[in-house]
Tab-separated table of C-alpha atoms and ligand atoms in Angstrom:
chain	number	residue	atom	x	y	z
A	1	THR	CA	7.798	-8.235	-14.744
A	2	ARG	CA	6.154	-6.685	-17.590
A	3	PRO	CA	2.100	-6.621	-18.009
A	4	ASP	CA	0.146	-9.265	-19.254
A	5	PRO	CA	-0.564	-9.135	-23.300
A	6	CYS	CA	-3.972	-7.007	-23.882
A	7	THR	CA	-5.268	-4.892	-26.424
A	8	VAL	CA	-5.161	-0.965	-25.900
A	9	VAL	CA	-8.196	0.604	-27.474
A	10	ILE	CA	-8.437	4.545	-27.187
A	11	PHE	CA	-11.251	6.531	-28.357
A	12	GLY	CA	-10.621	9.568	-29.404
A	13	ALA	CA	-7.846	8.552	-31.363
A	14	THR	CA	-6.985	11.642	-34.010
A	15	GLY	CA	-7.010	13.775	-31.353
A	16	ASP	CA	-4.071	16.274	-30.021
A	17	LEU	CA	-4.023	14.003	-26.411
A	18	THR	CA	-3.185	10.689	-28.375
A	19	HIS	CA	-0.914	12.192	-31.261
A	20	ARG	CA	1.352	14.132	-28.415
A	21	LYS	CA	1.190	12.089	-25.136
A	22	LEU	CA	-0.192	8.829	-25.591
A	23	VAL	CA	1.354	7.045	-28.613
A	24	PRO	CA	4.595	8.785	-28.470
A	25	ALA	CA	4.299	6.811	-23.982
A	26	LEU	CA	3.553	3.588	-25.604
A	27	TYR	CA	6.480	4.292	-28.406
A	28	ASN	CA	8.985	5.402	-25.526
A	29	LEU	CA	7.800	1.796	-23.596
A	30	ALA	CA	8.699	-0.015	-26.540
A	31	VAL	CA	11.930	1.664	-26.581
A	32	ASP	CA	12.566	0.300	-22.785
A	33	GLY	CA	11.705	-2.727	-23.841
A	34	GLU	CA	8.356	-2.514	-21.153
A	35	LEU	CA	5.344	-3.275	-23.654
A	36	PRO	CA	3.721	-6.364	-23.244
A	37	PRO	CA	4.377	-8.666	-25.963
A	38	GLY	CA	1.825	-9.037	-28.529
A	39	VAL	CA	-0.175	-5.415	-27.639
A	40	LYS	CA	-2.147	-3.958	-30.203
A	41	ILE	CA	-3.829	-0.304	-29.988
A	42	VAL	CA	-6.570	0.488	-31.415
A	43	GLY	CA	-7.782	4.119	-32.343
A	44	PHE	CA	-11.036	4.598	-32.523
A	45	ALA	CA	-12.708	7.757	-33.398
A	46	ARG	CA	-14.840	8.885	-36.227
A	47	ARG	CA	-13.225	10.756	-38.874
A	48	ASP	CA	-12.688	8.371	-41.861
A	49	LYS	CA	-8.710	6.940	-42.514
A	50	SER	CA	-6.807	4.170	-43.199
A	51	ASP	CA	-4.236	2.508	-40.793
A	52	GLU	CA	-1.636	3.772	-43.189
A	53	GLU	CA	-2.491	7.080	-42.533
A	54	PHE	CA	-3.389	7.094	-39.221
A	55	ARG	CA	0.076	5.936	-38.645
A	56	GLU	CA	1.727	7.980	-40.844
A	57	GLY	CA	0.119	11.025	-38.423
A	58	LEU	CA	1.447	9.042	-35.231
A	59	GLU	CA	4.696	9.215	-36.458
A	60	GLU	CA	4.868	13.043	-37.912
A	61	LEU	CA	4.299	14.047	-34.559
A	62	ASN	CA	6.081	11.414	-32.517
A	63	ARG	CA	9.191	12.501	-33.868
A	64	LYS	CA	8.900	15.977	-32.575
A	65	VAL	CA	8.460	14.911	-29.186
A	66	SER	CA	9.072	11.479	-28.102
A	67	ARG	CA	10.930	11.731	-24.761
A	68	SER	CA	13.662	9.859	-26.135
A	69	GLY	CA	14.157	10.901	-30.233
A	70	HIS	CA	12.141	8.664	-33.011
A	71	ASP	CA	14.374	5.547	-33.911
A	72	ASP	CA	13.518	4.352	-37.389
A	73	GLU	CA	13.855	0.791	-36.425
A	74	VAL	CA	11.991	0.896	-33.357
A	75	TRP	CA	8.868	2.738	-34.609
A	76	SER	CA	8.376	0.717	-37.863
A	77	SER	CA	7.935	-2.570	-35.628
A	78	PHE	CA	5.876	-0.920	-33.008
A	79	VAL	CA	4.050	0.969	-35.458
A	80	GLN	CA	2.779	-2.958	-36.730
A	81	SER	CA	1.060	-2.643	-33.445
A	82	ILE	CA	-1.600	-0.079	-34.357
A	83	HIS	CA	-4.561	-0.171	-36.399
A	84	TYR	CA	-7.279	2.623	-36.787
A	85	HIS	CA	-11.834	1.905	-36.382
A	86	ARG	CA	-14.096	4.113	-37.704
A	87	SER	CA	-16.751	4.381	-35.998
A	88	GLU	CA	-19.268	6.669	-34.474
A	89	PHE	CA	-19.488	6.982	-30.450
A	90	HIS	CA	-23.113	5.670	-30.437
A	91	ASP	CA	-23.616	3.906	-33.188
A	92	ASP	CA	-24.084	0.154	-31.800
A	93	ASP	CA	-22.567	-1.909	-35.397
A	94	GLY	CA	-19.375	0.006	-34.727
A	95	TYR	CA	-18.752	-1.262	-31.290
A	96	ARG	CA	-20.188	-4.867	-33.124
A	97	ARG	CA	-17.237	-4.791	-35.162
A	98	LEU	CA	-14.720	-3.425	-32.969
A	99	ALA	CA	-15.831	-6.703	-30.083
A	100	GLU	CA	-14.856	-8.625	-33.147
A	101	ARG	CA	-11.757	-7.174	-33.921
A	102	LEU	CA	-10.688	-7.598	-30.210
A	103	ASP	CA	-11.575	-10.859	-30.672
A	104	GLU	CA	-9.414	-11.940	-33.706
A	105	TYR	CA	-6.523	-9.570	-31.802
A	106	ASP	CA	-7.382	-12.284	-28.531
A	107	ARG	CA	-7.110	-15.144	-30.997
A	108	GLU	CA	-3.685	-13.787	-33.141
A	109	ARG	CA	-2.622	-13.540	-29.623
A	110	GLY	CA	-3.157	-17.287	-28.998
A	111	GLY	CA	-6.122	-16.494	-26.748
A	112	LYS	CA	-5.355	-13.692	-24.150
A	113	GLY	CA	-7.988	-11.256	-23.849
A	114	ASN	CA	-7.043	-8.772	-21.696
A	115	ARG	CA	-8.478	-4.857	-23.021
A	116	LEU	CA	-7.570	-1.477	-21.897
A	117	PHE	CA	-9.932	1.499	-22.916
A	118	TYR	CA	-8.936	4.309	-22.713
A	119	ILE	CA	-11.666	7.097	-23.239
A	120	ALA	CA	-9.748	9.931	-24.501
A	121	SER	CA	-12.605	11.877	-26.313
A	122	ALA	CA	-14.053	15.244	-26.307
A	123	PRO	CA	-15.956	14.590	-23.155
A	124	GLU	CA	-19.512	15.063	-24.432
A	125	PHE	CA	-19.265	11.677	-25.720
A	126	PHE	CA	-18.017	9.777	-22.247
A	127	ASP	CA	-21.271	8.150	-21.569
A	128	ASP	CA	-22.195	7.315	-25.030
A	129	ILE	CA	-18.258	5.276	-25.413
A	130	LEU	CA	-19.346	3.793	-21.763
A	131	GLU	CA	-23.059	2.832	-22.622
A	132	HIS	CA	-21.963	0.951	-25.942
A	133	LEU	CA	-18.968	-0.850	-24.287
A	134	LYS	CA	-21.700	-2.535	-21.977
A	135	LYS	CA	-24.088	-2.285	-24.525
A	136	ALA	CA	-21.713	-5.081	-26.707
A	137	GLY	CA	-20.654	-6.535	-23.591
A	138	LEU	CA	-17.164	-5.485	-24.319
A	139	ASN	CA	-16.646	-4.311	-20.511
A	140	LYS	CA	-17.276	-8.112	-19.117
A	141	ALA	CA	-13.907	-9.716	-18.935
A	142	LYS	CA	-12.814	-13.437	-20.498
A	143	ASP	CA	-12.639	-16.277	-17.881
A	144	GLY	CA	-8.897	-15.453	-16.899
A	145	CYS	CA	-8.270	-11.734	-17.954
A	146	TRP	CA	-9.482	-8.524	-17.626
A	147	SER	CA	-11.359	-5.233	-19.208
A	148	ARG	CA	-10.546	-2.189	-17.387
A	149	VAL	CA	-10.937	1.568	-18.543
A	150	ILE	CA	-9.127	4.725	-17.937
A	151	VAL	CA	-11.110	8.124	-17.752
A	152	GLU	CA	-9.588	11.082	-18.925
A	153	LYS	CA	-10.119	14.355	-17.506
A	154	PRO	CA	-12.459	16.431	-17.879
A	155	PHE	CA	-14.088	14.311	-15.182
A	156	GLY	CA	-17.519	16.504	-15.011
A	157	THR	CA	-17.676	20.384	-14.847
A	158	ASP	CA	-19.340	20.284	-10.959
A	159	LEU	CA	-19.788	18.030	-8.240
A	160	ALA	CA	-22.902	16.808	-10.398
A	161	THR	CA	-21.915	15.945	-13.623
A	162	ALA	CA	-18.698	14.044	-11.999
A	163	GLN	CA	-20.996	12.345	-9.833
A	164	HIS	CA	-23.678	11.377	-12.851
A	165	LEU	CA	-19.841	10.266	-15.121
A	166	ASN	CA	-19.022	8.173	-11.878
A	167	HIS	CA	-22.387	6.414	-11.149
A	168	VAL	CA	-22.426	6.111	-15.396
A	169	VAL	CA	-18.466	4.169	-15.344
A	170	SER	CA	-19.687	2.170	-12.398
A	171	LYS	CA	-22.939	0.415	-13.969
A	172	THR	CA	-20.460	-0.101	-16.607
A	173	PHE	CA	-16.825	-1.090	-14.620
A	174	GLU	CA	-16.564	-1.932	-11.256
A	175	GLU	CA	-14.054	0.360	-9.503
A	176	LYS	CA	-10.751	-1.747	-8.741
A	177	ASP	CA	-11.105	-1.396	-13.041
A	178	THR	CA	-12.128	1.806	-13.588
A	179	PHE	CA	-8.201	4.868	-13.538
A	180	ARG	CA	-9.704	7.981	-13.541
A	181	ILE	CA	-6.299	9.733	-15.061
A	182	ASP	CA	-4.601	12.481	-13.913
A	183	HIS	CA	-1.395	12.888	-14.922
A	184	TYR	CA	0.276	14.974	-12.362
A	185	LEU	CA	-0.139	11.752	-9.861
A	186	GLY	CA	2.070	10.300	-12.975
A	187	LYS	CA	5.158	12.425	-13.092
A	188	GLU	CA	8.250	11.335	-11.025
A	189	THR	CA	8.662	14.456	-8.948
A	190	ALA	CA	5.256	14.011	-7.981
A	191	GLN	CA	5.650	10.443	-6.792
A	192	ASN	CA	8.839	10.989	-5.010
A	193	LEU	CA	7.059	13.007	-2.878
A	194	MET	CA	6.146	9.741	-0.603
A	195	VAL	CA	9.460	8.907	-0.806
A	196	LEU	CA	10.721	12.392	0.351
A	197	ARG	CA	8.181	12.528	3.138
A	198	PHE	CA	8.472	8.980	4.713
A	199	ALA	CA	11.738	7.351	3.371
A	200	ASN	CA	13.695	10.413	5.172
A	201	ALA	CA	13.279	10.657	9.011
A	202	ILE	CA	14.189	14.838	8.929
A	203	PHE	CA	11.084	15.742	7.794
A	204	GLU	CA	8.491	13.583	9.177
A	205	PRO	CA	8.837	14.712	12.645
A	206	LEU	CA	8.942	18.586	11.151
A	207	TRP	CA	5.803	17.731	9.030
A	208	ASN	CA	3.314	19.652	10.293
A	209	SER	CA	1.820	22.927	12.335
A	210	ASN	CA	4.862	23.271	15.238
A	211	HIS	CA	7.300	23.834	13.044
A	212	ILE	CA	5.754	24.984	9.393
A	213	ALA	CA	4.228	28.556	8.657
A	214	GLN	CA	3.225	27.890	5.393
A	215	ILE	CA	3.149	25.986	2.153
A	216	GLN	CA	2.797	26.915	-1.494
A	217	ILE	CA	1.617	25.327	-4.902
A	218	THR	CA	2.798	27.185	-7.534
A	219	CYS	CA	1.724	25.789	-11.339
A	220	ALA	CA	2.818	28.960	-13.681
A	221	GLU	CA	2.571	28.485	-17.320
A	222	ASN	CA	4.006	31.139	-19.961
A	223	LEU	CA	1.884	29.561	-22.515
A	224	GLY	CA	-1.550	31.342	-23.137
A	225	MET	CA	-4.828	29.887	-26.053
A	226	GLU	CA	-3.004	28.572	-28.583
A	227	GLY	CA	-3.893	26.321	-31.082
A	228	GLY	CA	-7.797	26.830	-30.975
A	229	ARG	CA	-7.207	26.009	-26.826
A	230	GLY	CA	-9.533	28.866	-26.234
A	231	GLY	CA	-13.136	27.031	-27.173
A	232	TYR	CA	-12.969	24.665	-24.233
A	233	TYR	CA	-10.890	26.673	-21.673
A	234	ASP	CA	-12.943	29.393	-22.183
A	235	LYS	CA	-15.422	27.253	-20.522
A	236	ALA	CA	-13.663	25.604	-17.720
A	237	GLY	CA	-11.041	28.045	-16.107
A	238	ALA	CA	-7.845	27.510	-14.363
A	239	LEU	CA	-9.720	26.401	-11.078
A	240	ARG	CA	-11.615	23.487	-12.954
A	241	ASP	CA	-8.908	23.346	-15.536
A	242	MET	CA	-5.855	22.539	-13.030
A	243	VAL	CA	-6.963	23.407	-9.539
A	244	GLN	CA	-9.712	20.557	-8.842
A	245	ASN	CA	-7.393	18.151	-10.358
A	246	HIS	CA	-4.004	18.448	-9.920
A	247	LEU	CA	-3.056	20.530	-7.526
A	248	LEU	CA	-5.231	19.207	-4.964
A	249	GLN	CA	-3.557	16.232	-5.904
A	250	LEU	CA	-0.228	17.617	-5.444
A	251	LEU	CA	-1.801	19.366	-1.975
A	252	SER	CA	-2.843	16.069	-0.659
A	253	LEU	CA	0.417	14.355	-1.254
A	254	VAL	CA	1.963	16.716	0.641
A	255	ALA	CA	-0.781	17.031	3.764
A	256	MET	CA	-1.471	13.237	3.402
A	257	GLU	CA	-0.661	10.934	6.956
A	258	PRO	CA	1.130	8.195	6.365
A	259	PRO	CA	-0.597	5.080	4.802
A	260	THR	CA	-0.844	1.989	6.482
A	261	ASP	CA	0.342	0.398	3.490
A	262	LEU	CA	1.404	1.579	-0.643
A	263	SER	CA	-1.887	-0.426	-1.544
A	264	ALA	CA	-4.013	2.141	-4.332
A	265	ASP	CA	-6.319	2.099	-1.031
A	266	GLY	CA	-4.447	2.486	1.462
A	267	VAL	CA	-2.648	5.598	-0.332
A	268	ARG	CA	-6.000	6.951	-1.439
A	269	ASP	CA	-7.765	6.304	1.797
A	270	GLU	CA	-5.223	9.004	3.086
A	271	LYS	CA	-4.625	11.253	0.156
A	272	VAL	CA	-8.652	11.948	0.458
A	273	LYS	CA	-8.763	12.560	4.164
A	274	VAL	CA	-7.090	15.528	2.716
A	275	LEU	CA	-10.051	16.441	0.849
A	276	ARG	CA	-12.520	16.595	3.392
A	277	SER	CA	-10.526	18.418	6.273
A	278	LEU	CA	-10.199	21.048	3.809
A	279	ARG	CA	-11.990	24.373	4.941
A	280	GLN	CA	-15.426	25.137	3.283
A	281	TRP	CA	-15.181	28.508	0.936
A	282	ASP	CA	-19.268	28.682	1.578
A	283	THR	CA	-20.210	32.087	0.981
A	284	ALA	CA	-19.161	34.749	-1.702
A	285	GLU	CA	-17.758	36.241	1.506
A	286	LYS	CA	-15.125	33.806	2.054
A	287	VAL	CA	-14.600	33.291	-1.247
A	288	ALA	CA	-13.805	36.962	-1.795
A	289	ARG	CA	-11.436	36.536	1.470
A	290	ASN	CA	-9.404	33.812	0.275
A	291	VAL	CA	-9.368	33.070	-3.398
A	292	ILE	CA	-8.231	35.627	-6.177
A	293	ARG	CA	-9.260	35.351	-10.547
A	294	ALA	CA	-7.426	37.357	-12.703
A	295	GLN	CA	-6.808	37.124	-16.458
A	296	TYR	CA	-4.450	38.387	-17.992
A	297	THR	CA	-4.169	41.748	-20.131
A	298	ALA	CA	-2.083	42.834	-23.500
A	299	GLY	CA	2.216	41.945	-22.292
A	300	HIS	CA	5.269	40.219	-23.155
A	301	VAL	CA	5.939	36.762	-22.638
A	302	ASP	CA	9.361	35.581	-23.099
A	303	GLY	CA	10.036	38.521	-25.187
A	304	GLU	CA	6.843	38.419	-27.859
A	305	SER	CA	3.957	40.693	-27.673
A	306	VAL	CA	0.750	38.419	-26.591
A	307	PRO	CA	-2.813	39.717	-26.504
A	308	GLY	CA	-4.793	39.703	-23.700
A	309	TYR	CA	-7.457	36.911	-22.118
A	310	ARG	CA	-10.036	38.269	-24.104
A	311	GLU	CA	-8.711	38.966	-27.151
A	312	GLU	CA	-7.492	35.223	-27.193
A	313	ASP	CA	-9.144	33.113	-30.632
A	314	ARG	CA	-12.131	31.527	-28.932
A	315	VAL	CA	-12.536	33.584	-25.989
A	316	ASP	CA	-15.563	35.657	-25.469
A	317	PRO	CA	-14.803	39.383	-25.704
A	318	GLU	CA	-16.329	39.520	-22.169
A	319	SER	CA	-15.558	36.340	-20.658
A	320	MET	CA	-16.095	36.186	-17.325
A	321	THR	CA	-13.244	33.143	-17.120
A	322	GLU	CA	-10.656	33.188	-14.691
A	323	SER	CA	-6.669	32.337	-16.716
A	324	TYR	CA	-5.165	32.796	-13.170
A	325	VAL	CA	-6.347	31.832	-10.093
A	326	ALA	CA	-4.764	31.990	-6.298
A	327	LEU	CA	-5.825	30.378	-3.208
A	328	ARG	CA	-6.080	30.127	0.790
A	329	LEU	CA	-6.739	26.982	1.888
A	330	LEU	CA	-6.540	25.443	5.380
A	331	ILE	CA	-6.947	21.985	6.228
A	332	ASP	CA	-8.772	21.531	9.164
A	333	THR	CA	-6.910	18.622	11.034
A	334	TRP	CA	-4.603	18.352	14.302
A	335	ARG	CA	-1.231	18.154	12.004
A	336	TRP	CA	-2.545	21.702	10.008
A	337	SER	CA	-4.451	23.900	12.555
A	338	GLY	CA	-3.620	27.039	11.975
A	339	VAL	CA	-1.291	26.551	8.718
A	340	PRO	CA	-2.114	27.970	5.577
A	341	PHE	CA	-1.355	26.317	1.673
A	342	TYR	CA	-1.370	28.533	-0.498
A	343	ILE	CA	-1.804	27.309	-4.362
A	344	ARG	CA	-1.360	29.745	-7.311
A	345	MET	CA	-2.484	28.444	-11.383
A	346	GLY	CA	-1.607	31.474	-14.018
A	347	LYS	CA	-1.638	31.187	-17.993
A	348	ARG	CA	1.064	33.661	-19.759
A	349	LEU	CA	3.045	34.542	-16.430
A	350	PRO	CA	6.814	34.987	-17.227
A	351	LYS	CA	7.462	30.910	-17.201
A	352	LYS	CA	6.510	27.363	-16.750
A	353	ALA	CA	7.621	25.602	-13.750
A	354	THR	CA	5.493	24.109	-11.082
A	355	GLU	CA	7.165	23.559	-7.979
A	356	ILE	CA	6.104	22.936	-4.403
A	357	SER	CA	7.930	25.486	-1.509
A	358	VAL	CA	7.521	24.057	2.363
A	359	HIS	CA	8.418	27.028	4.660
A	360	PHE	CA	9.308	26.728	8.249
A	361	LYS	CA	8.932	28.946	11.122
A	362	SER	CA	11.859	30.683	12.034
A	363	PRO	CA	14.249	29.861	15.284
A	364	PRO	CA	13.669	32.154	18.095
A	365	GLY	CA	15.783	35.182	16.988
A	366	VAL	CA	17.508	35.509	20.205
A	367	LEU	CA	20.905	35.043	19.010
A	368	PHE	CA	21.219	36.243	15.530
A	369	ASN	CA	18.893	39.282	15.348
A	370	ALA	CA	20.736	41.904	16.272
A	371	THR	CA	23.941	40.711	14.091
A	372	PRO	CA	24.319	42.935	10.859
A	373	GLY	CA	21.438	42.422	8.518
A	374	GLY	CA	19.622	39.982	11.197
A	375	LEU	CA	18.885	36.236	10.353
A	376	PRO	CA	18.372	36.129	6.768
A	377	GLY	CA	14.621	34.304	6.249
A	378	ASN	CA	14.074	30.870	7.249
A	379	ASN	CA	14.114	27.280	5.853
A	380	VAL	CA	12.425	26.886	3.165
A	381	LEU	CA	12.776	22.876	1.220
A	382	VAL	CA	11.579	23.536	-2.303
A	383	ILE	CA	10.237	20.379	-4.086
A	384	ARG	CA	10.211	20.976	-7.917
A	385	ILE	CA	7.710	19.275	-9.821
A	386	GLN	CA	8.756	20.681	-13.199
A	387	PRO	CA	11.087	21.698	-15.272
A	388	ASP	CA	15.023	20.886	-13.894
A	389	GLU	CA	13.482	18.101	-11.189
A	390	GLY	CA	14.900	18.527	-7.798
A	391	ILE	CA	14.847	19.164	-4.541
A	392	SER	CA	16.269	21.717	-2.743
A	393	LEU	CA	16.991	23.320	1.138
A	394	ARG	CA	17.575	26.690	1.793
A	395	MET	CA	19.882	27.000	5.201
A	396	VAL	CA	20.806	29.664	6.821
A	397	SER	CA	25.418	30.048	6.672
A	398	LYS	CA	27.781	32.434	7.879
A	399	ILE	CA	29.290	34.293	5.529
A	400	PRO	CA	33.029	32.740	5.918
A	401	GLY	CA	35.221	36.078	7.429
A	402	THR	CA	36.326	37.675	10.498
A	403	SER	CA	32.510	38.868	11.650
A	404	LEU	CA	29.276	37.468	12.142
A	405	ARG	CA	27.224	38.409	9.395
A	406	LEU	CA	24.760	35.690	7.944
A	407	GLU	CA	23.340	34.767	4.513
A	408	PRO	CA	20.788	31.758	3.326
A	409	VAL	CA	22.586	29.354	1.333
A	410	LYS	CA	21.043	26.360	-0.796
A	411	MET	CA	21.546	22.096	-1.003
A	412	ASP	CA	20.591	21.183	-4.090
A	413	PHE	CA	19.458	18.166	-5.990
A	414	HIS	CA	19.116	17.853	-9.273
A	415	TYR	CA	17.280	14.644	-11.061
A	416	SER	CA	19.049	15.500	-14.048
A	417	THR	CA	22.726	15.127	-12.490
A	418	SER	CA	21.825	12.058	-9.542
A	419	PHE	CA	20.208	10.181	-12.273
A	420	GLY	CA	22.259	11.220	-15.700
A	421	LYS	CA	19.000	10.159	-17.646
A	422	SER	CA	15.540	12.005	-18.714
A	423	SER	CA	12.791	10.614	-16.238
A	424	PRO	CA	9.336	8.308	-18.070
A	425	GLU	CA	6.913	10.960	-19.017
A	426	ALA	CA	3.595	10.641	-17.134
A	427	TYR	CA	1.784	9.178	-19.644
A	428	GLU	CA	4.140	5.940	-19.543
A	429	ARG	CA	4.141	5.451	-16.497
A	430	LEU	CA	0.484	5.752	-15.759
A	431	LEU	CA	-0.067	3.257	-18.606
A	432	LEU	CA	2.187	0.759	-17.571
A	433	ASP	CA	-0.038	1.086	-14.239
A	434	ALA	CA	-3.456	0.967	-15.801
A	435	MET	CA	-2.099	-2.625	-17.937
A	436	ALA	CA	-0.812	-3.938	-14.413
A	437	GLY	CA	-3.900	-3.130	-12.910
A	438	ASP	CA	-2.479	-0.328	-10.208
A	439	ALA	CA	-4.601	2.271	-9.206
A	440	THR	CA	-2.191	4.180	-6.407
A	441	LEU	CA	-1.530	6.992	-9.545
A	442	PHE	CA	-5.070	7.426	-10.143
A	443	ALA	CA	-8.069	9.108	-8.627
A	444	ARG	CA	-10.739	7.573	-6.737
A	445	ARG	CA	-14.726	7.973	-7.166
A	446	ASP	CA	-14.652	9.655	-3.894
A	447	GLU	CA	-11.287	12.070	-4.278
A	448	VAL	CA	-12.752	12.926	-7.297
A	449	GLU	CA	-16.023	13.985	-5.551
A	450	GLU	CA	-14.793	15.473	-2.350
A	451	ALA	CA	-12.579	17.977	-4.634
A	452	TRP	CA	-15.391	18.792	-6.754
A	453	LYS	CA	-17.440	19.529	-3.361
A	454	PHE	CA	-14.703	22.922	-2.394
A	455	ILE	CA	-14.641	23.441	-6.459
A	456	ASP	CA	-18.479	23.680	-6.793
A	457	HIS	CA	-18.552	26.453	-4.022
A	458	ILE	CA	-15.790	28.877	-5.239
A	459	GLU	CA	-17.682	28.960	-8.708
A	460	HIS	CA	-20.849	28.949	-7.068
A	461	ALA	CA	-19.834	32.407	-5.558
A	462	TRP	CA	-17.912	33.469	-8.812
A	463	HIS	CA	-20.617	32.809	-10.774
A	464	GLN	CA	-23.984	32.611	-8.865
A	465	SER	CA	-23.810	34.775	-6.005
A	466	ASP	CA	-25.539	38.603	-6.002
A	467	GLN	CA	-21.883	39.681	-4.851
A	468	PRO	CA	-19.710	37.658	-6.908
A	469	PRO	CA	-15.745	38.340	-5.674
A	470	ALA	CA	-14.500	41.135	-8.345
A	471	MET	CA	-12.245	40.226	-10.984
A	472	THR	CA	-8.240	41.123	-11.498
A	473	GLU	CA	-6.321	41.482	-13.513
A	474	PHE	CA	-2.262	41.811	-14.462
A	475	VAL	CA	-0.205	42.247	-17.660
A	476	ALA	CA	0.532	39.693	-19.311
A	477	GLY	CA	4.578	38.066	-18.324
A	478	SER	CA	4.127	39.008	-14.301
A	479	TRP	CA	3.694	36.513	-11.911
A	480	GLY	CA	-0.202	37.632	-10.946
A	481	PRO	CA	-2.645	40.359	-9.733
A	482	LYS	CA	-1.620	42.614	-6.849
A	483	GLU	CA	-4.443	41.319	-5.090
A	484	ALA	CA	-2.712	37.739	-4.634
A	485	ASP	CA	0.522	39.303	-3.498
A	486	GLN	CA	-2.186	41.188	-0.645
A	487	LEU	CA	-3.746	37.020	0.269
A	488	LEU	CA	-0.225	36.066	1.954
A	489	LYS	CA	0.700	39.798	3.105
A	490	GLU	CA	-2.280	39.584	5.494
A	491	ASP	CA	-0.905	36.573	7.026
A	492	GLY	CA	2.902	38.128	6.933
A	493	HIS	CA	4.093	36.175	3.734
A	494	GLU	CA	5.128	36.971	0.355
A	495	TRP	CA	4.817	34.429	-2.907
A	496	ARG	CA	8.244	32.421	-3.528
A	497	ARG	CA	9.929	34.188	-6.352
A	498	LEU	CA	11.141	31.762	-8.867
B	501	BG6	C1	-3.828	20.156	-18.891
B	501	BG6	C2	-4.813	21.248	-18.758
B	501	BG6	O1	-4.378	19.351	-17.943
B	501	BG6	O2	-2.196	19.989	-17.693
B	501	BG6	C3	-4.058	22.217	-19.388
B	501	BG6	O3	-5.645	20.784	-19.167
B	501	BG6	C4	-2.412	22.578	-18.426
B	501	BG6	O4	-4.564	23.257	-19.505
B	501	BG6	C5	-1.752	20.991	-18.902
B	501	BG6	O5	-1.521	23.141	-19.810
B	501	BG6	C6	-0.430	21.473	-18.284
B	501	BG6	O6	0.250	19.796	-18.141
B	501	BG6	P1	2.302	19.821	-17.906
B	501	BG6	O7	2.475	18.513	-17.325
B	501	BG6	O8	2.463	20.432	-19.002
B	501	BG6	O9	2.318	20.288	-16.578
């Protein structure tokens, strides 16, 4: 069923996210006939632009990035629903005019006054926007209608700022109408994690410390600081940019207990318990032992020579911001007692790939340790989040022949061949869910705050302690610093080779 007719207002509409992700997602929903009838999209931003100019800019990007290509006919009818609204973010009059405009669209549509406000501006305007929405009464839904807000990342820069933002949001919208977006939760393969674990009988009985030796989450990116990104990134760093949100969310999905039902709170109750059970690295010494930070130095990626992190555009030449981080995490629950989880994330690694690998314990060696070559490793279940979405299971097999020798083989499932069509982009699913009022794939207030609590200790040790743990280095285009290899070696493990 399609969601109710509504108007989507995007704050920060001239930005990259709107052009590269949000509007192409809405366009693809239009292609698939999933947008509600009479939908209106209003871009709210400060620059002076006409509807025409705004639409042209959107079209240019949609041609480049749209998942299903660009169909002139679909676009020309879709684009009629898009309008531009020029205003400063703190200008009362701009919001008053917006309210009038929205009323007018409601009338055109026969009275349906549902509104979805998408805050995608630079983060320093989040408070202003929320406060002005309230002042203009736009946060209050009309009778029988709804008014909701999607808040983009970054959701704060530490626990205190996240709590403050949560406070401002909660003064303006009820929690059920608040959608803190984390686009990793909208990725098809992330959604499939729960299905893999709970719709199959064979994994869940093994999904614990009796059978699992360790779990790794790798998020590799080959990109560096293109397009002026260094300005934002050098203030954030890998830990805040991706671990606090995307990767801790993936960790929660892998480690959580089965929820009692699939409701938004059913699922989020279990996810937040994982975050609450994380052992805290709350001293500089614990951080030094469990967390490795690094920057890339000049090297080669995809055959091209690239500068080091400190030489990047808009990055401080003496920056102490990490472009790479590797962590050991321990989850103090019955299920996971003693099982290390490892997360690594870095820019300028050899390729773009995000995956989760579950490494099972070795069977007793009594039978095969003595065969030539011995037992070649153990079972590994790999969940490829992107690209080449899929799941593979590594098993040990006998090499055909008269002698007994063993070799690992793989059972492999690829989304592309099994389902034969491209998966929707994360933002498509998430926008639709927000229009339908389903917050299951959005972060709840307590999840965001628990995640920050864990991150804050590490940031504190790095930037405010007397003996900050070292910043290490690796050559761009390689798989990270040797210290990160050492981290696993100490536990008798090694990073999976991608
Ligand atoms: C964003 C980060 O949230 O996610 C970026 O700010 C990162 O630094 C991006 O590159 C990765 O998203 P995806 O979907 O390309 O893996």
